[in-house]
CSV table of C-alpha atoms in Angstrom, one decimal:
chain,number,residue,atom,x,y,z
A,1,MET,CA,-65.9,-25.2,50.0
A,2,ASN,CA,-64.4,-28.7,50.4
A,3,GLY,CA,-67.6,-30.4,49.5
A,4,GLN,CA,-68.1,-32.3,52.8
A,5,PRO,CA,-71.8,-33.1,53.0
A,6,ALA,CA,-72.0,-32.0,56.7
A,7,GLU,CA,-70.8,-28.6,55.8
A,8,THR,CA,-72.6,-27.9,52.5
A,9,SER,CA,-76.0,-29.2,53.8
A,10,ASP,CA,-76.1,-26.6,56.5
A,11,PRO,CA,-77.4,-23.3,55.2
A,12,ALA,CA,-75.4,-21.3,57.8
A,13,ALA,CA,-72.2,-23.0,57.0
A,14,ARG,CA,-72.9,-22.5,53.3
A,15,PHE,CA,-73.5,-18.8,53.8
A,16,ASN,CA,-70.3,-18.4,55.8
A,17,ALA,CA,-68.3,-20.1,53.2
A,18,ALA,CA,-69.9,-17.8,50.6
A,19,LEU,CA,-69.4,-14.7,52.7
A,20,GLU,CA,-65.6,-15.1,52.4
A,21,THR,CA,-66.0,-14.4,48.7
A,22,LEU,CA,-69.1,-12.2,48.7
A,23,VAL,CA,-67.8,-9.6,51.3
A,24,PRO,CA,-64.3,-10.6,52.3
A,25,ARG,CA,-64.0,-7.8,54.9
A,26,TYR,CA,-67.1,-9.0,56.8
A,27,HIS,CA,-65.6,-12.5,56.9
A,28,GLN,CA,-62.3,-11.0,58.2
A,29,MET,CA,-64.2,-9.2,61.0
A,30,GLY,CA,-65.3,-12.6,62.2
A,31,LEU,CA,-68.9,-12.0,61.2
A,32,ARG,CA,-70.7,-15.4,61.0
A,33,VAL,CA,-74.2,-16.6,60.5
A,34,LEU,CA,-75.1,-19.1,63.3
A,35,LYS,CA,-78.5,-20.2,62.0
A,36,LEU,CA,-80.2,-19.7,58.7
A,37,SER,CA,-83.5,-20.8,57.2
A,38,GLY,CA,-85.7,-19.1,54.7
A,39,ARG,CA,-87.7,-17.5,57.5
A,40,HIS,CA,-85.1,-16.7,60.2
A,41,VAL,CA,-81.4,-15.8,60.5
A,42,ILE,CA,-79.1,-15.3,63.5
A,43,ALA,CA,-75.6,-13.8,63.1
A,44,THR,CA,-72.8,-12.9,65.4
A,45,VAL,CA,-69.6,-10.8,65.4
A,46,PRO,CA,-66.9,-11.0,68.0
A,47,LEU,CA,-65.6,-8.1,70.1
A,48,GLY,CA,-62.1,-9.3,69.6
A,49,GLY,CA,-60.5,-7.5,66.6
A,50,ASN,CA,-63.5,-5.1,66.4
A,51,GLU,CA,-62.8,-2.9,69.4
A,52,ASN,CA,-62.3,0.8,69.4
A,53,HIS,CA,-60.0,2.7,71.7
A,54,TYR,CA,-62.6,2.5,74.5
A,55,GLY,CA,-62.7,-1.3,74.4
A,56,THR,CA,-66.2,-1.3,73.0
A,57,MET,CA,-67.2,-2.6,69.6
A,58,PHE,CA,-66.8,0.0,66.8
A,59,ALA,CA,-70.0,1.2,65.1
A,60,GLY,CA,-69.2,-0.3,61.8
A,61,ALA,CA,-69.2,-3.9,63.1
A,62,LEU,CA,-72.7,-3.4,64.6
A,63,PHE,CA,-73.9,-2.1,61.2
A,64,ALA,CA,-72.2,-5.0,59.4
A,65,VAL,CA,-73.7,-7.8,61.4
A,66,ALA,CA,-77.2,-6.5,61.2
A,67,GLU,CA,-77.0,-5.4,57.5
A,68,THR,CA,-75.9,-8.9,56.5
A,69,LEU,CA,-79.2,-10.5,57.7
A,70,GLY,CA,-81.3,-9.2,54.8
A,71,GLY,CA,-78.8,-10.5,52.3
A,72,ALA,CA,-78.6,-13.9,54.0
A,73,LEU,CA,-82.4,-14.2,54.0
A,74,ALA,CA,-82.6,-13.2,50.4
A,75,MET,CA,-79.9,-15.6,49.3
A,76,GLU,CA,-81.4,-18.5,51.3
A,77,ASN,CA,-84.9,-17.9,49.7
A,78,PHE,CA,-84.0,-17.0,46.1
A,79,GLY,CA,-80.3,-17.9,45.6
A,80,LEU,CA,-77.7,-15.8,43.8
A,81,SER,CA,-77.8,-17.4,40.4
A,82,SER,CA,-80.8,-15.5,39.1
A,83,TYR,CA,-81.2,-12.6,41.6
A,84,TYR,CA,-79.1,-10.5,43.9
A,85,PRO,CA,-80.0,-8.5,47.0
A,86,THR,CA,-78.9,-5.0,47.7
A,87,VAL,CA,-79.4,-2.8,50.7
A,88,GLN,CA,-81.3,0.4,49.9
A,89,GLU,CA,-81.5,2.2,53.2
A,90,PHE,CA,-80.3,1.3,56.7
A,91,THR,CA,-80.7,2.9,60.1
A,92,VAL,CA,-78.9,2.0,63.2
A,93,GLN,CA,-80.0,3.3,66.6
A,94,PHE,CA,-77.1,2.8,69.0
A,95,ARG,CA,-78.5,2.1,72.5
A,96,ARG,CA,-75.4,1.2,74.6
A,97,PRO,CA,-71.8,0.3,74.0
A,98,ALA,CA,-71.1,-3.4,73.2
A,99,VAL,CA,-68.4,-4.8,75.5
A,100,THR,CA,-69.0,-8.4,74.5
A,101,ASP,CA,-69.5,-10.4,71.3
A,102,VAL,CA,-73.0,-9.6,69.9
A,103,THR,CA,-75.7,-11.5,68.2
A,104,VAL,CA,-78.6,-10.3,66.1
A,105,SER,CA,-81.6,-12.1,64.5
A,106,GLY,CA,-84.1,-11.2,61.8
A,107,SER,CA,-87.2,-12.9,60.5
A,108,LEU,CA,-89.4,-12.7,57.4
A,109,ASP,CA,-93.0,-13.9,57.7
A,110,ALA,CA,-94.7,-16.2,55.3
A,111,ALA,CA,-96.9,-13.5,53.8
A,112,THR,CA,-93.9,-11.4,53.0
A,113,LEU,CA,-92.0,-14.3,51.4
A,114,ASP,CA,-95.1,-15.1,49.3
A,115,ARG,CA,-95.2,-11.4,48.1
A,116,LEU,CA,-91.5,-11.4,47.3
A,117,SER,CA,-91.8,-14.6,45.2
A,118,THR,CA,-94.9,-13.3,43.4
A,119,GLU,CA,-93.2,-9.9,42.6
A,120,LEU,CA,-90.0,-11.5,41.4
A,121,GLU,CA,-91.9,-13.8,39.1
A,122,ALA,CA,-94.0,-10.9,37.8
A,123,THR,CA,-91.6,-8.0,37.5
A,124,GLY,CA,-88.1,-9.4,38.2
A,125,LYS,CA,-87.6,-7.2,41.3
A,126,THR,CA,-89.0,-6.7,44.7
A,127,ALA,CA,-88.2,-5.1,48.1
A,128,PHE,CA,-88.6,-5.9,51.8
A,129,GLU,CA,-88.0,-4.4,55.1
A,130,LEU,CA,-86.2,-6.0,58.1
A,131,ASP,CA,-86.0,-4.9,61.7
A,132,THR,CA,-83.4,-6.3,64.0
A,133,THR,CA,-82.2,-6.0,67.6
A,134,ILE,CA,-78.5,-6.5,68.4
A,135,LEU,CA,-77.9,-8.1,71.8
A,136,ASP,CA,-74.8,-8.4,73.9
A,137,ALA,CA,-73.8,-11.5,75.8
A,138,ASP,CA,-76.0,-10.5,78.7
A,139,GLY,CA,-79.1,-10.1,76.5
A,140,GLN,CA,-79.0,-6.3,76.8
A,141,THR,CA,-80.0,-4.4,73.7
A,142,VAL,CA,-76.9,-2.8,72.1
A,143,ALA,CA,-78.6,-1.4,69.0
A,144,THR,CA,-81.7,-1.7,66.9
A,145,THR,CA,-81.8,-1.5,63.1
A,146,HIS,CA,-84.2,-1.0,60.3
A,147,GLY,CA,-83.2,-1.9,56.7
A,148,THR,CA,-84.8,-1.8,53.3
A,149,TYR,CA,-83.5,-4.3,50.8
A,150,ARG,CA,-84.1,-4.7,47.1
A,151,ILE,CA,-83.8,-8.0,45.2
A,152,LEU,CA,-83.0,-7.5,41.5
A,153,THR,CA,-82.7,-9.8,38.5
A,154,ARG,CA,-79.1,-10.5,37.5
A,155,ARG,CA,-78.4,-9.1,34.0
B,1,MET,CA,-46.5,9.2,65.8
B,2,ASN,CA,-42.9,10.0,65.0
B,3,GLY,CA,-43.2,13.6,66.1
B,4,GLN,CA,-42.2,15.1,62.7
B,5,PRO,CA,-43.6,18.6,62.8
B,6,ALA,CA,-44.9,18.4,59.2
B,7,GLU,CA,-47.1,15.4,60.2
B,8,THR,CA,-48.2,16.5,63.7
B,9,SER,CA,-49.2,20.0,62.7
B,10,ASP,CA,-51.7,18.9,60.1
B,11,PRO,CA,-55.0,18.0,61.7
B,12,ALA,CA,-55.8,15.3,59.1
B,13,ALA,CA,-52.5,13.6,59.5
B,14,ARG,CA,-52.9,13.7,63.3
B,15,PHE,CA,-56.4,12.2,63.0
B,16,ASN,CA,-55.2,9.4,60.7
B,17,ALA,CA,-52.4,8.5,63.1
B,18,ALA,CA,-55.0,8.5,66.0
B,19,LEU,CA,-57.5,6.4,63.9
B,20,GLU,CA,-55.0,3.5,63.8
B,21,THR,CA,-55.5,3.3,67.6
B,22,LEU,CA,-59.0,4.6,68.0
B,23,VAL,CA,-60.7,2.2,65.4
B,24,PRO,CA,-58.0,-0.1,64.0
B,25,ARG,CA,-60.5,-1.8,61.6
B,26,TYR,CA,-61.3,1.5,60.0
B,27,HIS,CA,-57.6,2.2,59.5
B,28,GLN,CA,-57.1,-1.3,58.0
B,29,MET,CA,-59.9,-0.5,55.5
B,30,GLY,CA,-57.8,2.4,54.2
B,31,LEU,CA,-60.2,4.9,55.6
B,32,ARG,CA,-58.4,8.3,55.7
B,33,VAL,CA,-59.3,11.9,56.5
B,34,LEU,CA,-58.0,14.1,53.7
B,35,LYS,CA,-58.8,17.5,55.2
B,36,LEU,CA,-59.9,18.5,58.7
B,37,SER,CA,-60.7,21.7,60.4
B,38,GLY,CA,-63.1,22.5,63.2
B,39,ARG,CA,-65.7,23.3,60.7
B,40,HIS,CA,-65.2,20.9,57.8
B,41,VAL,CA,-63.9,17.4,57.2
B,42,ILE,CA,-63.3,15.3,54.0
B,43,ALA,CA,-62.6,11.6,54.2
B,44,THR,CA,-62.0,8.8,51.7
B,45,VAL,CA,-62.0,5.0,51.5
B,46,PRO,CA,-60.5,3.0,48.7
B,47,LEU,CA,-62.5,0.4,46.6
B,48,GLY,CA,-59.4,-1.8,46.8
B,49,GLY,CA,-59.8,-4.3,49.6
B,50,ASN,CA,-63.4,-3.2,50.2
B,51,GLU,CA,-65.1,-4.8,47.3
B,52,ASN,CA,-67.9,-7.3,47.4
B,53,HIS,CA,-68.4,-10.2,45.0
B,54,TYR,CA,-69.9,-7.8,42.4
B,55,GLY,CA,-66.8,-5.6,42.3
B,56,THR,CA,-68.6,-2.7,44.1
B,57,MET,CA,-67.8,-1.3,47.5
B,58,PHE,CA,-69.5,-3.2,50.4
B,59,ALA,CA,-72.1,-1.3,52.4
B,60,GLY,CA,-70.1,-1.3,55.6
B,61,ALA,CA,-67.3,0.7,54.1
B,62,LEU,CA,-69.7,3.4,53.0
B,63,PHE,CA,-71.2,3.5,56.5
B,64,ALA,CA,-67.7,3.7,58.0
B,65,VAL,CA,-66.3,6.5,56.0
B,66,ALA,CA,-69.4,8.7,56.6
B,67,GLU,CA,-69.8,7.8,60.3
B,68,THR,CA,-66.2,8.8,61.0
B,69,LEU,CA,-66.8,12.4,60.0
B,70,GLY,CA,-68.8,13.3,63.1
B,71,GLY,CA,-66.1,11.8,65.4
B,72,ALA,CA,-63.4,13.7,63.5
B,73,LEU,CA,-65.2,17.0,63.8
B,74,ALA,CA,-65.9,16.4,67.5
B,75,MET,CA,-62.2,15.5,68.2
B,76,GLU,CA,-60.9,18.5,66.3
B,77,ASN,CA,-63.1,20.9,68.2
B,78,PHE,CA,-63.1,19.4,71.7
B,79,GLY,CA,-60.2,16.9,71.8
B,80,LEU,CA,-60.3,13.5,73.5
B,81,SER,CA,-58.8,14.3,76.8
B,82,SER,CA,-61.9,15.7,78.5
B,83,TYR,CA,-64.7,14.5,76.1
B,84,TYR,CA,-65.5,11.7,73.8
B,85,PRO,CA,-68.0,11.5,70.9
B,86,THR,CA,-70.3,8.6,70.3
B,87,VAL,CA,-72.7,8.0,67.4
B,88,GLN,CA,-76.3,7.7,68.6
B,89,GLU,CA,-78.2,7.1,65.3
B,90,PHE,CA,-77.1,6.7,61.7
B,91,THR,CA,-79.0,6.3,58.5
B,92,VAL,CA,-77.5,5.5,55.1
B,93,GLN,CA,-79.5,5.8,51.9
B,94,PHE,CA,-77.7,3.8,49.2
B,95,ARG,CA,-78.2,5.5,45.8
B,96,ARG,CA,-75.9,3.6,43.4
B,97,PRO,CA,-73.1,1.1,43.6
B,98,ALA,CA,-69.7,2.5,44.2
B,99,VAL,CA,-67.2,1.2,41.6
B,100,THR,CA,-64.4,3.6,42.5
B,101,ASP,CA,-62.8,5.0,45.7
B,102,VAL,CA,-65.3,7.4,47.4
B,103,THR,CA,-65.0,10.7,49.2
B,104,VAL,CA,-67.4,12.3,51.7
B,105,SER,CA,-67.5,15.6,53.4
B,106,GLY,CA,-69.3,17.1,56.3
B,107,SER,CA,-69.6,20.5,57.9
B,108,LEU,CA,-70.7,22.1,61.1
B,109,ASP,CA,-71.7,25.8,61.1
B,110,ALA,CA,-70.5,28.4,63.6
B,111,ALA,CA,-73.8,28.6,65.4
B,112,THR,CA,-73.8,24.9,66.0
B,113,LEU,CA,-70.2,24.9,67.3
B,114,ASP,CA,-71.1,27.8,69.6
B,115,ARG,CA,-74.0,25.8,71.0
B,116,LEU,CA,-71.9,22.6,71.5
B,117,SER,CA,-69.3,24.6,73.4
B,118,THR,CA,-71.9,26.3,75.6
B,119,GLU,CA,-73.7,23.0,76.3
B,120,LEU,CA,-70.5,21.1,77.1
B,121,GLU,CA,-69.5,23.9,79.5
B,122,ALA,CA,-72.9,24.0,81.2
B,123,THR,CA,-73.9,20.3,81.3
B,124,GLY,CA,-70.9,18.2,80.3
B,125,LYS,CA,-72.7,16.8,77.3
B,126,THR,CA,-74.2,17.8,74.0
B,127,ALA,CA,-75.4,16.4,70.7
B,128,PHE,CA,-75.3,17.4,67.0
B,129,GLU,CA,-76.6,16.1,63.7
B,130,LEU,CA,-74.5,15.8,60.5
B,131,ASP,CA,-75.6,15.2,56.9
B,132,THR,CA,-73.2,13.9,54.3
B,133,THR,CA,-73.1,12.9,50.7
B,134,ILE,CA,-70.7,10.2,49.5
B,135,LEU,CA,-69.4,10.7,46.0
B,136,ASP,CA,-67.6,8.4,43.6
B,137,ALA,CA,-64.6,9.4,41.5
B,138,ASP,CA,-66.9,10.8,38.8
B,139,GLY,CA,-68.7,13.0,41.3
B,140,GLN,CA,-71.8,10.8,41.3
B,141,THR,CA,-73.7,10.4,44.5
B,142,VAL,CA,-73.2,6.9,45.9
B,143,ALA,CA,-75.1,7.4,49.2
B,144,THR,CA,-76.4,10.1,51.6
B,145,THR,CA,-76.2,9.8,55.3
B,146,HIS,CA,-77.7,11.4,58.4
B,147,GLY,CA,-76.1,11.0,61.8
B,148,THR,CA,-76.7,12.0,65.3
B,149,TYR,CA,-73.7,12.2,67.6
B,150,ARG,CA,-73.4,12.8,71.3
B,151,ILE,CA,-70.4,14.3,73.0
B,152,LEU,CA,-70.0,13.1,76.6
B,153,THR,CA,-67.6,14.0,79.4
B,154,ARG,CA,-65.0,11.3,80.1
B,155,ARG,CA,-65.4,9.8,83.5
């Protein structure tokens, strides 16, 4: 948060700086957003520091990196000054052990974003679903996730 | 792991000592098993160190404390020398923000344990489901979870 234009103008860098305050433990895990726009987000978490005894990534890190995507998309579209996102339900299907860093991406389509804006304007709250696929460094599917998020008005 | 009888004879203390090696990040979160038998497990994770920007517990800590229960029950029943447990699918329904430390318990009935033993003996692998309810310090339900775990033979 040093105000350098190159850093603050990039949504991913802004999100990562915010994450250190928003969810310190996720930042400590090395969880980082690599790309962020209103429609699409890509995040990563390293294997290093997040291994279990078997040398594979512990389940909680896979949950974390995917769960973060919905919050990042909500923040990028609607900010945190008037609204805040919360995760309502989240399912992870673990497909194979992760033995490398992993990346995960998620997208919201234009129609969904229009609906969210309309509902927030009309009722002060809304909800959306997000599916993700977590990939290892070889492009193999490590896990798939399905999340439901709510966006609420700050009181 | 100092070999003091009082510590090593208690399954919960043994599990917590093992967790530091098995999943270091969970141990760092302050996640601890409070009671452990082959049939029942209770675990806790503190709010302190696991808050988000809103002063509530971040979603990943709730996932972690509940997800650990299946592994703890599998370890207590079958050990880690011949078999190892993995989580296959896990769903969390977030009911209300946690603003205190939380506790969570899970149980396996005798018929399920008999089936697991029989299947491990016959095929070297098995699976079980576990439901949990995460409670705050006031006994309010913070989240409910449903997990599917596999137990596999070490190769």
